[in-house]
Short mmCIF file of C-alpha atoms in Angstrom, two decimals:
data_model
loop_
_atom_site.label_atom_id
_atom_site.label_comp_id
_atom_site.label_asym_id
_atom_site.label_seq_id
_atom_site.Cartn_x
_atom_site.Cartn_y
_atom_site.Cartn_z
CA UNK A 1 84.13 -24.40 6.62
CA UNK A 2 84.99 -21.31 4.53
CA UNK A 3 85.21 -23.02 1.35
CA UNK A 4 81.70 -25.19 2.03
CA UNK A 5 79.91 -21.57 2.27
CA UNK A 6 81.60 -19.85 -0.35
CA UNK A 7 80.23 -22.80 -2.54
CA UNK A 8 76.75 -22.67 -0.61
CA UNK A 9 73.40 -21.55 -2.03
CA UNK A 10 73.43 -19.05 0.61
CA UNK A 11 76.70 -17.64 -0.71
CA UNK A 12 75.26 -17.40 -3.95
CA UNK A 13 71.93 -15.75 -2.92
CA UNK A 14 73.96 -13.10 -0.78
CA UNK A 15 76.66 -12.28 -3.33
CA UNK A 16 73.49 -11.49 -5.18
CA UNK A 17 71.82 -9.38 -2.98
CA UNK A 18 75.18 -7.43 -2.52
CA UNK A 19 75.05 -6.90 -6.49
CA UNK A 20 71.41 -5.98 -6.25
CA UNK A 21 71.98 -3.41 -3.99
CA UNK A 22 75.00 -2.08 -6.17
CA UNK A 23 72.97 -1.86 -8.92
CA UNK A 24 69.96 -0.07 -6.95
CA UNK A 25 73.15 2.40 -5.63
CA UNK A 26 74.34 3.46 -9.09
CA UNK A 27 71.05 4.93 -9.62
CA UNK A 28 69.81 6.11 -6.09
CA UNK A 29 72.60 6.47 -3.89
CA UNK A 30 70.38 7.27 -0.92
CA UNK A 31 68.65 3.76 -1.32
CA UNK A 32 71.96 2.01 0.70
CA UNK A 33 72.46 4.59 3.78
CA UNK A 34 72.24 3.22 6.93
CA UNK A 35 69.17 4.69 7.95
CA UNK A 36 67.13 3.22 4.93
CA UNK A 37 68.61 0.04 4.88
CA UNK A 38 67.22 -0.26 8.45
CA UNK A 39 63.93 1.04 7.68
CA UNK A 40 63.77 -1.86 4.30
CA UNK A 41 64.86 -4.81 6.85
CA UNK A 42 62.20 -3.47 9.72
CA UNK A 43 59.16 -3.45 6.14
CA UNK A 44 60.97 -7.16 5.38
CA UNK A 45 60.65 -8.40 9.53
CA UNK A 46 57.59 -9.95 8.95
CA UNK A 47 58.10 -11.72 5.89
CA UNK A 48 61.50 -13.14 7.85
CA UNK A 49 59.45 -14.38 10.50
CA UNK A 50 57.26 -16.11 8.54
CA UNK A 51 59.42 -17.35 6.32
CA UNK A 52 61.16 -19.00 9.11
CA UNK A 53 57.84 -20.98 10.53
CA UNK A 54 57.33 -21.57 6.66
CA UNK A 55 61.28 -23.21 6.39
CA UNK A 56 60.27 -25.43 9.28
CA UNK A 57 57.19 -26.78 7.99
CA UNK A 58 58.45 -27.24 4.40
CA UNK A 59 61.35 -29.55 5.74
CA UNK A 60 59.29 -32.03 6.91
CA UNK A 61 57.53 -32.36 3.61
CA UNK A 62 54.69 -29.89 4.27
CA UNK A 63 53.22 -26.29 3.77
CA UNK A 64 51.59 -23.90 5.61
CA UNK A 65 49.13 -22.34 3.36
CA UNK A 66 47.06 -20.41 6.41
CA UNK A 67 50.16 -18.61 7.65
CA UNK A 68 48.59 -15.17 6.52
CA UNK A 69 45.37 -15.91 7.78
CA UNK A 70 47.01 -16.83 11.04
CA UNK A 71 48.52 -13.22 11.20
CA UNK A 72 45.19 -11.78 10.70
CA UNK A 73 43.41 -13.16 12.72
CA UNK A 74 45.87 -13.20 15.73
CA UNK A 75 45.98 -9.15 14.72
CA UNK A 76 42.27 -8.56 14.62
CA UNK A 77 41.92 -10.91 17.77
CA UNK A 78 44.71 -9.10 19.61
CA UNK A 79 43.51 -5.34 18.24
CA UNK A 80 40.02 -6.08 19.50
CA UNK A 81 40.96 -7.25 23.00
CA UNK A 82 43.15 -3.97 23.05
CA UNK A 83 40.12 -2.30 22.28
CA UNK A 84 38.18 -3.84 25.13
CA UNK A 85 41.04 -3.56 27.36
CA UNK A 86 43.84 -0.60 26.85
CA UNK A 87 45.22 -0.80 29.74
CA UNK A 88 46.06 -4.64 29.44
CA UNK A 89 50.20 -5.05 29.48
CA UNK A 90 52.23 -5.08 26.04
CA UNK A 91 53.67 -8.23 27.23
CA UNK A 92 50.59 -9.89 27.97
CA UNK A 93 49.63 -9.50 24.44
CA UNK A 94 52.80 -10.22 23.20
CA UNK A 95 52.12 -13.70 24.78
CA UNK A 96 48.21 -13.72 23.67
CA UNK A 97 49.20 -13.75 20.32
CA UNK A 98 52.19 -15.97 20.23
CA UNK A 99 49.91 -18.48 22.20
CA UNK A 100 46.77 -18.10 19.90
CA UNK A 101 49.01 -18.32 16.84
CA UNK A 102 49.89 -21.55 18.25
CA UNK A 103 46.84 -23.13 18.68
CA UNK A 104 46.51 -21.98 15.60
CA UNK A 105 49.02 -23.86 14.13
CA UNK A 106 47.98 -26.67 16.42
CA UNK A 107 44.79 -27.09 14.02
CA UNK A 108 46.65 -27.49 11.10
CA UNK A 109 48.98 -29.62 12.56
CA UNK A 110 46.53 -32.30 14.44
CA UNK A 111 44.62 -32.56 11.19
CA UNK A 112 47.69 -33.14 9.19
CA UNK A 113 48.62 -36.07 11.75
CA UNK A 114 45.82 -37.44 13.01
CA UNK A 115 43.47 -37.76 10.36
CA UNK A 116 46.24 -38.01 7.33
CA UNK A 117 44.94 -35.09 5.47
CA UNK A 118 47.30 -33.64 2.72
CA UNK A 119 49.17 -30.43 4.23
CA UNK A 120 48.15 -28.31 1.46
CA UNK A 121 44.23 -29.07 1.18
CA UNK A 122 44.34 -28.97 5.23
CA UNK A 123 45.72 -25.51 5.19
CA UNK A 124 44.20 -24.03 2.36
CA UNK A 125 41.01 -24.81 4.30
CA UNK A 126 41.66 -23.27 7.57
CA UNK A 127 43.23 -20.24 5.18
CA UNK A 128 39.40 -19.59 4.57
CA UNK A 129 38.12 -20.61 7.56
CA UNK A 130 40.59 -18.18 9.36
CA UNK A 131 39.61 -14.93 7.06
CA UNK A 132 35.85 -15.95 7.33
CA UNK A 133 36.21 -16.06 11.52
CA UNK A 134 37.64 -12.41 11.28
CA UNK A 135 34.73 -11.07 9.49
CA UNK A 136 32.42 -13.04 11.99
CA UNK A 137 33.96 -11.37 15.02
CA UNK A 138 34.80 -7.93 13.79
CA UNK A 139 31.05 -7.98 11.34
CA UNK A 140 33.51 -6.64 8.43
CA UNK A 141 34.38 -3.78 10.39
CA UNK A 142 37.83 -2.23 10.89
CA UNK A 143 39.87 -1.93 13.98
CA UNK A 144 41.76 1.87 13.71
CA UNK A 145 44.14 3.56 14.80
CA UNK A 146 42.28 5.71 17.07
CA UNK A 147 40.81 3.24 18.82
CA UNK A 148 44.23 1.29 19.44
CA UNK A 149 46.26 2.11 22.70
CA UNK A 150 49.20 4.13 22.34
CA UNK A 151 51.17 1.39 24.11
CA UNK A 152 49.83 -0.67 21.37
CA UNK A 153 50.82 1.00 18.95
CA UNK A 154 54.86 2.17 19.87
CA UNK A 155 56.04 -0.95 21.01
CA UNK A 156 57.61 -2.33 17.35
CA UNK A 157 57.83 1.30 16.59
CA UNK A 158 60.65 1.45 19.52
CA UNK A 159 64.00 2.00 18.22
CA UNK A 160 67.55 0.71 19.97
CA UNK A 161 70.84 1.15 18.15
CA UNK A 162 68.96 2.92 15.09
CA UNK A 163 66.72 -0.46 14.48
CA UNK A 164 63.21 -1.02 15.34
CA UNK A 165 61.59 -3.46 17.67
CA UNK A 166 60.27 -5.23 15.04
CA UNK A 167 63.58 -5.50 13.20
CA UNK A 168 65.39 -6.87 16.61
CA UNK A 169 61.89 -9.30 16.72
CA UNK A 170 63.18 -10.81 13.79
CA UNK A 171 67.03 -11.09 14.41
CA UNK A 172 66.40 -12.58 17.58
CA UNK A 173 64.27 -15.29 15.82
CA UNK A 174 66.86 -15.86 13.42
CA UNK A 175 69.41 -16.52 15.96
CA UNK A 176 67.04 -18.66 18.47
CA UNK A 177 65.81 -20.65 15.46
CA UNK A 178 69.71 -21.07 13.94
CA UNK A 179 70.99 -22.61 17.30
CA UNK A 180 67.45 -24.81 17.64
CA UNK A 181 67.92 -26.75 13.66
CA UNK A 182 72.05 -26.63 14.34
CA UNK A 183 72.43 -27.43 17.87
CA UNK A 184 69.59 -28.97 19.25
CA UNK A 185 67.11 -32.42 18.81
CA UNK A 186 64.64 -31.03 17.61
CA UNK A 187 65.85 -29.11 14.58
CA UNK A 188 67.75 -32.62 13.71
CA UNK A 189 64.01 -34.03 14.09
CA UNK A 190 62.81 -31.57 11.31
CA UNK A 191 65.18 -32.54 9.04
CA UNK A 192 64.64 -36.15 8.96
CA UNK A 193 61.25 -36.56 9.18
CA UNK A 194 61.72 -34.54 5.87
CA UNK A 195 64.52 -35.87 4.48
CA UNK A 196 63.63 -39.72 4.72
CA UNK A 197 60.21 -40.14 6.74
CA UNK A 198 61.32 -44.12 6.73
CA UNK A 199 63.90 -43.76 8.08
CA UNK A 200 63.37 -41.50 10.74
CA UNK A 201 59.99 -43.91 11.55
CA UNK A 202 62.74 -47.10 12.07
CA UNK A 203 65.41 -44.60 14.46
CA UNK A 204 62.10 -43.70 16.50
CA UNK A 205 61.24 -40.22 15.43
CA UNK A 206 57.25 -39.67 15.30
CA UNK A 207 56.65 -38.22 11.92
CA UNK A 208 53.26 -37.16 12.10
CA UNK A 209 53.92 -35.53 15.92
CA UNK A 210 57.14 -33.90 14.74
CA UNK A 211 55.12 -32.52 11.36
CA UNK A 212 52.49 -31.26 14.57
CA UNK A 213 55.34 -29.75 15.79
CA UNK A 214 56.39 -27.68 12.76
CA UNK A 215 52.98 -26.27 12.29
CA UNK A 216 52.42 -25.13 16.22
CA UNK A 217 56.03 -23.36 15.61
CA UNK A 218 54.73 -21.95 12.14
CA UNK A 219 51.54 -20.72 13.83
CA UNK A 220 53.45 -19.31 17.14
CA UNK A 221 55.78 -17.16 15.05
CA UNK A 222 52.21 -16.29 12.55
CA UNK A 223 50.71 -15.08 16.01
CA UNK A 224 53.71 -13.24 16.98
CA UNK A 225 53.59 -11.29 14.08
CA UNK A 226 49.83 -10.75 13.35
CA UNK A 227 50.23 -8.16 16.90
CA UNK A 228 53.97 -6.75 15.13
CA UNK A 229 51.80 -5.78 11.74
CA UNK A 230 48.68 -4.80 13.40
CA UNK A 231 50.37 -2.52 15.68
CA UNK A 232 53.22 -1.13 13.32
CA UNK A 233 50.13 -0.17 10.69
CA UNK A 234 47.62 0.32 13.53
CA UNK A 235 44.94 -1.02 11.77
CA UNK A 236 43.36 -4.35 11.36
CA UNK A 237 40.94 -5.91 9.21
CA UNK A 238 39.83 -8.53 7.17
CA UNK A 239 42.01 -8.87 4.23
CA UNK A 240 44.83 -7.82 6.02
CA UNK A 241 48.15 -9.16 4.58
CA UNK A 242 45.74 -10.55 1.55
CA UNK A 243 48.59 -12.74 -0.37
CA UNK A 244 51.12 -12.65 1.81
CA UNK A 245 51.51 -16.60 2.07
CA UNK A 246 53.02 -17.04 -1.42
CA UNK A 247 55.79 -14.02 -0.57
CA UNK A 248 56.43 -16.42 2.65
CA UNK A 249 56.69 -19.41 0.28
CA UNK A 250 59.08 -17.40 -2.69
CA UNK A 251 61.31 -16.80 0.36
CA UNK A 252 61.69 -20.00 1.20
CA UNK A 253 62.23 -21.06 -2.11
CA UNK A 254 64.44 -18.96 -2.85
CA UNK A 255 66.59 -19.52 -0.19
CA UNK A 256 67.29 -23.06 -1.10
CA UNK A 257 64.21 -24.82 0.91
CA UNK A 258 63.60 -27.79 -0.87
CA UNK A 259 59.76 -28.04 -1.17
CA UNK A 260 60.99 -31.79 -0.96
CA UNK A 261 61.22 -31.85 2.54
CA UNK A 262 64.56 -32.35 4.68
CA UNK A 263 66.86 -29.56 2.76
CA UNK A 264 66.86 -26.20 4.01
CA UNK A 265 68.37 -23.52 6.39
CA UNK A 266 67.00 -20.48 8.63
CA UNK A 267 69.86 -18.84 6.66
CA UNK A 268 68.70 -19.24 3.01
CA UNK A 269 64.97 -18.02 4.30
CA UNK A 270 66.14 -15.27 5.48
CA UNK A 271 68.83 -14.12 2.69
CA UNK A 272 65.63 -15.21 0.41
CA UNK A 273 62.96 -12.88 2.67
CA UNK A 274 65.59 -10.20 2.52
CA UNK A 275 66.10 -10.42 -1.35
CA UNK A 276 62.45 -10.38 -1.70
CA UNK A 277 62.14 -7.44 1.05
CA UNK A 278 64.89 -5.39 -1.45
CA UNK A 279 63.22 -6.11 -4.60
CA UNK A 280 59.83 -5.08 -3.41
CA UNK A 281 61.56 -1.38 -1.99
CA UNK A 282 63.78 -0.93 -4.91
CA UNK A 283 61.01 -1.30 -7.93
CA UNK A 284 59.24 1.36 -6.94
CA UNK A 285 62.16 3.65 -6.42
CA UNK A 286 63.60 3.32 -9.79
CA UNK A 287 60.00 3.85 -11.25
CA UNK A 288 59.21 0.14 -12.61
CA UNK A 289 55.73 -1.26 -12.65
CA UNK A 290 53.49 -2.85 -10.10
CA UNK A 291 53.32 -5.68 -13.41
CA UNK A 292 56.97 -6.10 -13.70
CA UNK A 293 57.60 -6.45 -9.73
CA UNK A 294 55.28 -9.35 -9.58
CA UNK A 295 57.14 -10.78 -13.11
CA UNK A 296 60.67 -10.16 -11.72
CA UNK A 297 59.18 -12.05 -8.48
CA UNK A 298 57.93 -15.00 -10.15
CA UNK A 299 61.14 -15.18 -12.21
CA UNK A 300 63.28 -15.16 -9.14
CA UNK A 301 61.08 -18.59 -8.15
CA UNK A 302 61.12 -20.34 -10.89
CA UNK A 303 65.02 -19.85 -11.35
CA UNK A 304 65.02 -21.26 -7.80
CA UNK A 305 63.12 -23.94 -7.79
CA UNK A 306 64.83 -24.84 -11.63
CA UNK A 307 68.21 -24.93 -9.31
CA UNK A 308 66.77 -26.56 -6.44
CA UNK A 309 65.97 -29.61 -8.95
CA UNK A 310 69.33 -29.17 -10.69
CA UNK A 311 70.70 -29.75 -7.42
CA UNK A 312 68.68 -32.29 -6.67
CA UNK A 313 69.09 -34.32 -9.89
CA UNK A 314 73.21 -33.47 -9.81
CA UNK A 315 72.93 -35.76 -6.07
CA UNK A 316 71.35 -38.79 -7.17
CA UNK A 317 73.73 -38.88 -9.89
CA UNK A 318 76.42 -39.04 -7.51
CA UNK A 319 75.27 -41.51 -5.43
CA UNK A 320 74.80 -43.61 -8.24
CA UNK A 321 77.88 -43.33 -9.81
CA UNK A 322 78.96 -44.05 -6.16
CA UNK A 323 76.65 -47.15 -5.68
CA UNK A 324 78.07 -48.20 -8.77
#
């Protein structure tokens, strides 16, 4: 077990995160104390939730283009009924925007099955049709922090054991969403609708309802964390996390998601979101510019992806040599 994950693409990805981070200390000691390493994985939360719905849907040989969109509208949905109601329960909108992330998702994901549309036109559709609802219902205006609860606006801000709300948001996921793609049906579902949608057709698995699936779990966690940013920020508005989708997508990426489908771990997104998270602190902090963060970015994909099809290609050679 040891040896298999000292050889892993995770392994790989987090002995270079730990050599990031040593370089990043030679310069700027402060950048690794506790206290700042807590406040870089609480800025990276979102992007490991996401990332996470985003792993999901990728495996079974899709993409969720609207995932940012999602988030804000959920945020400016969720902001507005705070608005209208302040003294409405945390949880309750906890819940609201979980279950209108969903439904949400639930758009992408019927159109993808039912009407056989391809994944990425489907959800770079509702990606406009989501921003262009949020300037319908808020008439271009902002929702600010003044007129945002103070309930609202402490609950990710809550700190236990020197980590915020937020942060704990996204460990819990990570551990929920581990046991559910190790341990559980479904996860197993993911992966082989992905991995060989023939096969999984022949041992009864529903490809198109189990793809519906991945996108209604992509949307809930979208939801979840349109009310997180919204609140953390306390502000909301139209071109709110403007971009954000192809950070979600490096992550994945980068991690060792296949865009393939079927390959693929809630590991590797989050070592990925978390290498992204550290890259986008440190840059700043050691005075490089906005220009080279994005190039350093898009270098860390494309030397993904170039291993992901390494990998990929290194396989069938196997089996062949195997088969033969």
């Amino acid at each position: 077990m040891l040896k298999r994950f000292v050889t892993s693409r995770e392994a790989l990805l987090l002995g270079a995160i730990i050599l990031l981070l040593a370089l990043i200390a030679s310069r700027f000691p402060a950048f690794i104390t506790p206290a700042n390493l807590a406040d870089v994985f609480t800025d990276t939360s979102p992007l490991i939730l996401l990332a996470i719905g985003q792993m999901i849907v990728i495996l079974t040989k899709c993409i969720d283009l609207s995932v940012a969109a999602n988030l804000a509208l959920t945020g400016m949905v969720v902001s507005m009924i705070n608005v209208a109601a302040p003294e409405l329960p945390i949880i309750v909108i906890v819940l609201i925007a979980i279950s209108f992330g969903a439904v949400l998702g639930m758009v992408n994901g019927i159109l993808v099955w039912k009407l056989a549309i391809p994944p990425i036109v489907v959800t770079l559709g509702t990606m406009t049709i989501f921003r262009g609802i949020i300037f319908v219902i808020s008439d271009g205006k902002w929702v600010n922090s003044h007129e945002m609860s103070d309930a609202f606006k402490a609950f990710p801000r809550m700190e236990f054991l020197g980590l915020s709300v937020l942060g704990w948001t996204a460990i819990v996921a990570v551990i929920v969403f581990s046991i559910v793609m190790t341990r559980m049906p479904l996860g197993r579902m993911f992966y082989a609708a992905g991995g060989n949608p023939h096969a999984a057709t022949y041992a009864g698995i529903n490809v198109g309802k189990t793809q519906f699936l991945a996108f209604t779990i992509s949307g809930a966690l979208a939801g979840l964390t349109g009310y997180l940013w919204v609140s953390r920020f306390a502000v909301s508005y139209v071109d709110i996390a403007g971009g954000f989708e192809l950070d979600v997508v490096a992550a994945c990426v980068i991690g060792g998601v296949s865009i393939m489908g079927g390959i693929g771990t809630v590991g590797g997104a989050l070592l990925g979101a978390l290498f992204l998270g550290i890259i986008k602190n440190a840059l700043p902090v050691v005075d490089i510019s906005p220009f080279w963060q994005l190039a350093i970015s898009g270098g860390a994909i494309i030397i993904a992806v170039a291993l992901n099809a390494q990998a990929n290609r290194e396989k069938g050679r196997f089996i062949l040599k195997r088969a033969e």
